[in-house]
mmCIF file of C-alpha atoms in Angstrom:
data_model
loop_
_atom_site.group_PDB
_atom_site.id
_atom_site.type_symbol
_atom_site.label_atom_id
_atom_site.label_comp_id
_atom_site.label_asym_id
_atom_site.label_seq_id
_atom_site.Cartn_x
_atom_site.Cartn_y
_atom_site.Cartn_z
ATOM 1 C CA UNK A 1 45.922 87.100 14.638
ATOM 2 C CA UNK A 2 42.410 88.351 13.884
ATOM 3 C CA UNK A 3 39.231 88.483 15.941
ATOM 4 C CA UNK A 4 35.750 88.528 14.430
ATOM 5 C CA UNK A 5 32.564 88.959 16.485
ATOM 6 C CA UNK A 6 28.944 88.564 15.500
ATOM 7 C CA UNK A 7 25.746 88.587 17.559
ATOM 8 C CA UNK A 8 22.661 86.765 16.329
ATOM 9 C CA UNK A 9 19.079 86.851 17.598
ATOM 10 C CA UNK A 10 17.388 83.608 18.616
ATOM 11 C CA UNK A 11 13.641 83.393 19.282
ATOM 12 C CA UNK A 12 12.361 81.204 22.120
ATOM 13 C CA UNK A 13 8.697 80.200 22.426
ATOM 14 C CA UNK A 14 8.110 79.583 26.148
ATOM 15 C CA UNK A 15 5.929 76.812 27.581
ATOM 16 C CA UNK A 16 8.621 74.209 26.952
ATOM 17 C CA UNK A 17 12.383 74.469 26.459
ATOM 18 C CA UNK A 18 13.226 76.065 23.094
ATOM 19 C CA UNK A 19 15.904 74.598 20.856
ATOM 20 C CA UNK A 20 17.387 76.382 17.853
ATOM 21 C CA UNK A 21 19.795 74.916 15.352
ATOM 22 C CA UNK A 22 22.318 77.756 14.963
ATOM 23 C CA UNK A 23 24.840 75.803 12.872
ATOM 24 C CA UNK A 24 24.174 77.824 9.679
ATOM 25 C CA UNK A 25 24.824 81.091 11.567
ATOM 26 C CA UNK A 26 28.084 79.745 13.007
ATOM 27 C CA UNK A 27 29.244 78.599 9.570
ATOM 28 C CA UNK A 28 28.247 81.949 8.061
ATOM 29 C CA UNK A 29 30.183 83.870 10.731
ATOM 30 C CA UNK A 30 33.288 81.758 10.095
ATOM 31 C CA UNK A 31 33.033 82.450 6.349
ATOM 32 C CA UNK A 32 32.514 86.189 6.960
ATOM 33 C CA UNK A 33 35.516 86.311 9.293
ATOM 34 C CA UNK A 34 37.979 85.209 6.620
ATOM 35 C CA UNK A 35 39.832 83.300 9.330
ATOM 36 C CA UNK A 36 41.254 80.052 8.008
ATOM 37 C CA UNK A 37 42.627 78.419 11.151
ATOM 38 C CA UNK A 38 41.738 79.109 14.762
ATOM 39 C CA UNK A 39 38.855 78.698 17.163
ATOM 40 C CA UNK A 40 35.205 79.664 17.228
ATOM 41 C CA UNK A 41 33.520 80.350 20.559
ATOM 42 C CA UNK A 42 29.716 80.349 20.692
ATOM 43 C CA UNK A 43 28.382 82.023 23.833
ATOM 44 C CA UNK A 44 25.005 82.697 25.425
ATOM 45 C CA UNK A 45 24.955 85.741 27.731
ATOM 46 C CA UNK A 46 21.674 84.532 29.313
ATOM 47 C CA UNK A 47 21.583 82.620 32.610
ATOM 48 C CA UNK A 48 18.785 80.264 31.533
ATOM 49 C CA UNK A 49 20.269 79.392 28.132
ATOM 50 C CA UNK A 50 22.892 76.921 26.933
ATOM 51 C CA UNK A 51 24.977 76.181 23.877
ATOM 52 C CA UNK A 52 25.558 72.530 23.108
ATOM 53 C CA UNK A 53 26.951 70.318 20.364
ATOM 54 C CA UNK A 54 24.999 67.266 19.276
ATOM 55 C CA UNK A 55 24.198 65.096 16.318
ATOM 56 C CA UNK A 56 21.408 66.302 14.055
ATOM 57 C CA UNK A 57 18.439 63.966 14.364
ATOM 58 C CA UNK A 58 16.023 63.512 11.485
ATOM 59 C CA UNK A 59 13.030 62.586 13.662
ATOM 60 C CA UNK A 60 10.856 65.171 15.397
ATOM 61 C CA UNK A 61 8.053 65.071 17.980
ATOM 62 C CA UNK A 62 4.691 66.869 17.602
ATOM 63 C CA UNK A 63 6.146 70.100 19.053
ATOM 64 C CA UNK A 64 8.981 70.153 16.497
ATOM 65 C CA UNK A 65 11.766 69.068 18.856
ATOM 66 C CA UNK A 66 14.288 66.555 17.589
ATOM 67 C CA UNK A 67 14.130 63.203 19.387
ATOM 68 C CA UNK A 68 17.485 63.805 21.147
ATOM 69 C CA UNK A 69 16.149 67.141 22.437
ATOM 70 C CA UNK A 70 13.017 65.420 23.722
ATOM 71 C CA UNK A 71 15.215 62.786 25.376
ATOM 72 C CA UNK A 72 17.377 65.535 26.882
ATOM 73 C CA UNK A 73 14.252 67.186 28.328
ATOM 74 C CA UNK A 74 13.207 63.895 29.979
ATOM 75 C CA UNK A 75 16.673 63.262 31.434
ATOM 76 C CA UNK A 76 17.022 66.817 32.744
ATOM 77 C CA UNK A 77 13.549 66.721 34.315
ATOM 78 C CA UNK A 78 14.610 63.612 36.263
ATOM 79 C CA UNK A 79 17.682 65.434 37.583
ATOM 80 C CA UNK A 80 16.163 68.909 37.822
ATOM 81 C CA UNK A 81 12.338 68.854 38.003
ATOM 82 C CA UNK A 82 10.380 71.676 36.383
ATOM 83 C CA UNK A 83 9.687 74.648 38.650
ATOM 84 C CA UNK A 84 5.942 74.223 39.215
ATOM 85 C CA UNK A 85 5.333 75.711 42.672
ATOM 86 C CA UNK A 86 6.910 78.053 45.168
ATOM 87 C CA UNK A 87 8.044 74.969 47.091
ATOM 88 C CA UNK A 88 9.927 73.350 44.192
ATOM 89 C CA UNK A 89 13.055 75.479 44.744
ATOM 90 C CA UNK A 90 14.214 78.108 47.207
ATOM 91 C CA UNK A 91 14.750 80.481 44.273
ATOM 92 C CA UNK A 92 13.405 83.087 43.835
ATOM 93 C CA UNK A 93 13.467 84.418 47.354
ATOM 94 C CA UNK A 94 11.711 87.458 48.799
ATOM 95 C CA UNK A 95 14.672 89.776 48.157
ATOM 96 C CA UNK A 96 14.768 88.717 44.502
ATOM 97 C CA UNK A 97 11.019 89.336 44.059
ATOM 98 C CA UNK A 98 11.433 92.789 45.674
ATOM 99 C CA UNK A 99 14.404 93.648 43.465
ATOM 100 C CA UNK A 100 12.636 92.608 40.245
ATOM 101 C CA UNK A 101 9.549 94.583 41.306
ATOM 102 C CA UNK A 102 11.753 97.700 41.517
ATOM 103 C CA UNK A 103 13.032 97.422 37.928
ATOM 104 C CA UNK A 104 11.753 99.991 35.404
ATOM 105 C CA UNK A 105 10.477 97.113 33.229
ATOM 106 C CA UNK A 106 9.139 95.035 36.153
ATOM 107 C CA UNK A 107 5.823 94.410 34.374
ATOM 108 C CA UNK A 108 7.712 92.400 31.736
ATOM 109 C CA UNK A 109 9.005 90.029 34.439
ATOM 110 C CA UNK A 110 6.073 90.179 36.885
ATOM 111 C CA UNK A 111 2.963 90.797 34.755
ATOM 112 C CA UNK A 112 0.204 92.060 37.059
ATOM 113 C CA UNK A 113 2.459 91.144 40.002
ATOM 114 C CA UNK A 114 2.282 87.440 39.082
ATOM 115 C CA UNK A 115 5.119 85.789 41.014
ATOM 116 C CA UNK A 116 4.787 82.550 39.041
ATOM 117 C CA UNK A 117 6.376 84.404 36.115
ATOM 118 C CA UNK A 118 9.698 84.074 37.980
ATOM 119 C CA UNK A 119 9.416 80.324 38.586
ATOM 120 C CA UNK A 120 12.377 79.452 36.389
ATOM 121 C CA UNK A 121 14.783 78.019 38.948
ATOM 122 C CA UNK A 122 14.927 74.808 36.926
ATOM 123 C CA UNK A 123 15.992 76.752 33.818
ATOM 124 C CA UNK A 124 18.899 78.343 35.696
ATOM 125 C CA UNK A 125 20.041 74.964 37.028
ATOM 126 C CA UNK A 126 19.704 73.186 33.657
ATOM 127 C CA UNK A 127 21.690 75.925 31.906
ATOM 128 C CA UNK A 128 24.349 75.768 34.619
ATOM 129 C CA UNK A 129 24.627 72.016 34.152
ATOM 130 C CA UNK A 130 24.984 72.170 30.348
ATOM 131 C CA UNK A 131 27.022 75.374 30.190
ATOM 132 C CA UNK A 132 26.684 78.645 28.355
ATOM 133 C CA UNK A 133 29.354 78.182 25.690
ATOM 134 C CA UNK A 134 31.163 75.826 23.352
ATOM 135 C CA UNK A 135 34.484 76.175 21.539
ATOM 136 C CA UNK A 136 35.050 74.692 18.096
ATOM 137 C CA UNK A 137 37.977 74.208 15.754
ATOM 138 C CA UNK A 138 38.179 76.363 12.645
ATOM 139 C CA UNK A 139 40.120 74.489 10.002
ATOM 140 C CA UNK A 140 40.688 75.692 6.459
ATOM 141 C CA UNK A 141 37.988 78.338 6.869
ATOM 142 C CA UNK A 142 35.321 75.878 7.988
ATOM 143 C CA UNK A 143 33.679 74.679 11.193
ATOM 144 C CA UNK A 144 35.772 71.676 12.227
ATOM 145 C CA UNK A 145 33.017 69.190 13.075
ATOM 146 C CA UNK A 146 31.759 65.986 11.484
ATOM 147 C CA UNK A 147 28.917 65.780 9.001
ATOM 148 C CA UNK A 148 26.195 65.250 11.597
ATOM 149 C CA UNK A 149 27.621 67.611 14.254
ATOM 150 C CA UNK A 150 25.337 70.583 14.846
ATOM 151 C CA UNK A 151 25.433 73.566 17.212
ATOM 152 C CA UNK A 152 22.278 74.275 19.220
ATOM 153 C CA UNK A 153 21.056 77.168 21.339
ATOM 154 C CA UNK A 154 18.692 76.082 24.120
ATOM 155 C CA UNK A 155 16.481 78.340 26.229
ATOM 156 C CA UNK A 156 15.245 76.365 29.233
ATOM 157 C CA UNK A 157 13.109 79.233 30.592
ATOM 158 C CA UNK A 158 9.516 78.139 29.991
ATOM 159 C CA UNK A 159 7.915 81.249 31.554
ATOM 160 C CA UNK A 160 7.572 83.162 28.259
ATOM 161 C CA UNK A 161 8.888 83.458 24.734
ATOM 162 C CA UNK A 162 11.360 86.184 23.886
ATOM 163 C CA UNK A 163 14.239 87.173 21.673
ATOM 164 C CA UNK A 164 17.627 86.008 22.968
ATOM 165 C CA UNK A 165 21.147 86.866 21.868
ATOM 166 C CA UNK A 166 23.968 84.528 20.952
ATOM 167 C CA UNK A 167 27.546 85.662 20.424
ATOM 168 C CA UNK A 168 29.895 84.060 17.926
ATOM 169 C CA UNK A 169 33.586 84.922 18.233
ATOM 170 C CA UNK A 170 36.223 83.628 15.822
ATOM 171 C CA UNK A 171 39.907 84.025 16.663
ATOM 172 C CA UNK A 172 42.763 82.970 14.424
ATOM 173 C CA UNK A 173 44.666 83.589 11.235
#
């Protein structure tokens, strides 16, 4: 049995949820691994990000999101409204604000002490609901999904754009 690990960088844009089609990176990692049969786990180590499997859609909105991603945003906002005020969610609480303010890089999270920069309770809940990982079949050295099955990385944190990490782990023979 062999194990192959690869970490890729994914750029989010902030303002709205960011979606990235990472299917080519997953396929590339499987090819690099040399593993013919096994499983491929795709994992986000971030608490406001998700990995999901969906059909590729050929239609896009003005912001560049596929129609299914736009539909997902609308459905999730009905279940988990966007964090738009300090009254929307209990998170973040006073202890969390104080802890973040004590970090060496606090200015990155609280620019000029702006507490609204931490209003991402919705992103945490949406990522929890969708999950931070997916496991796929590796069959004959290829990603075992149908023609229109794609792997997406989603960053639901709208507070700012940033570079995120995604881990791809292939296990098998």
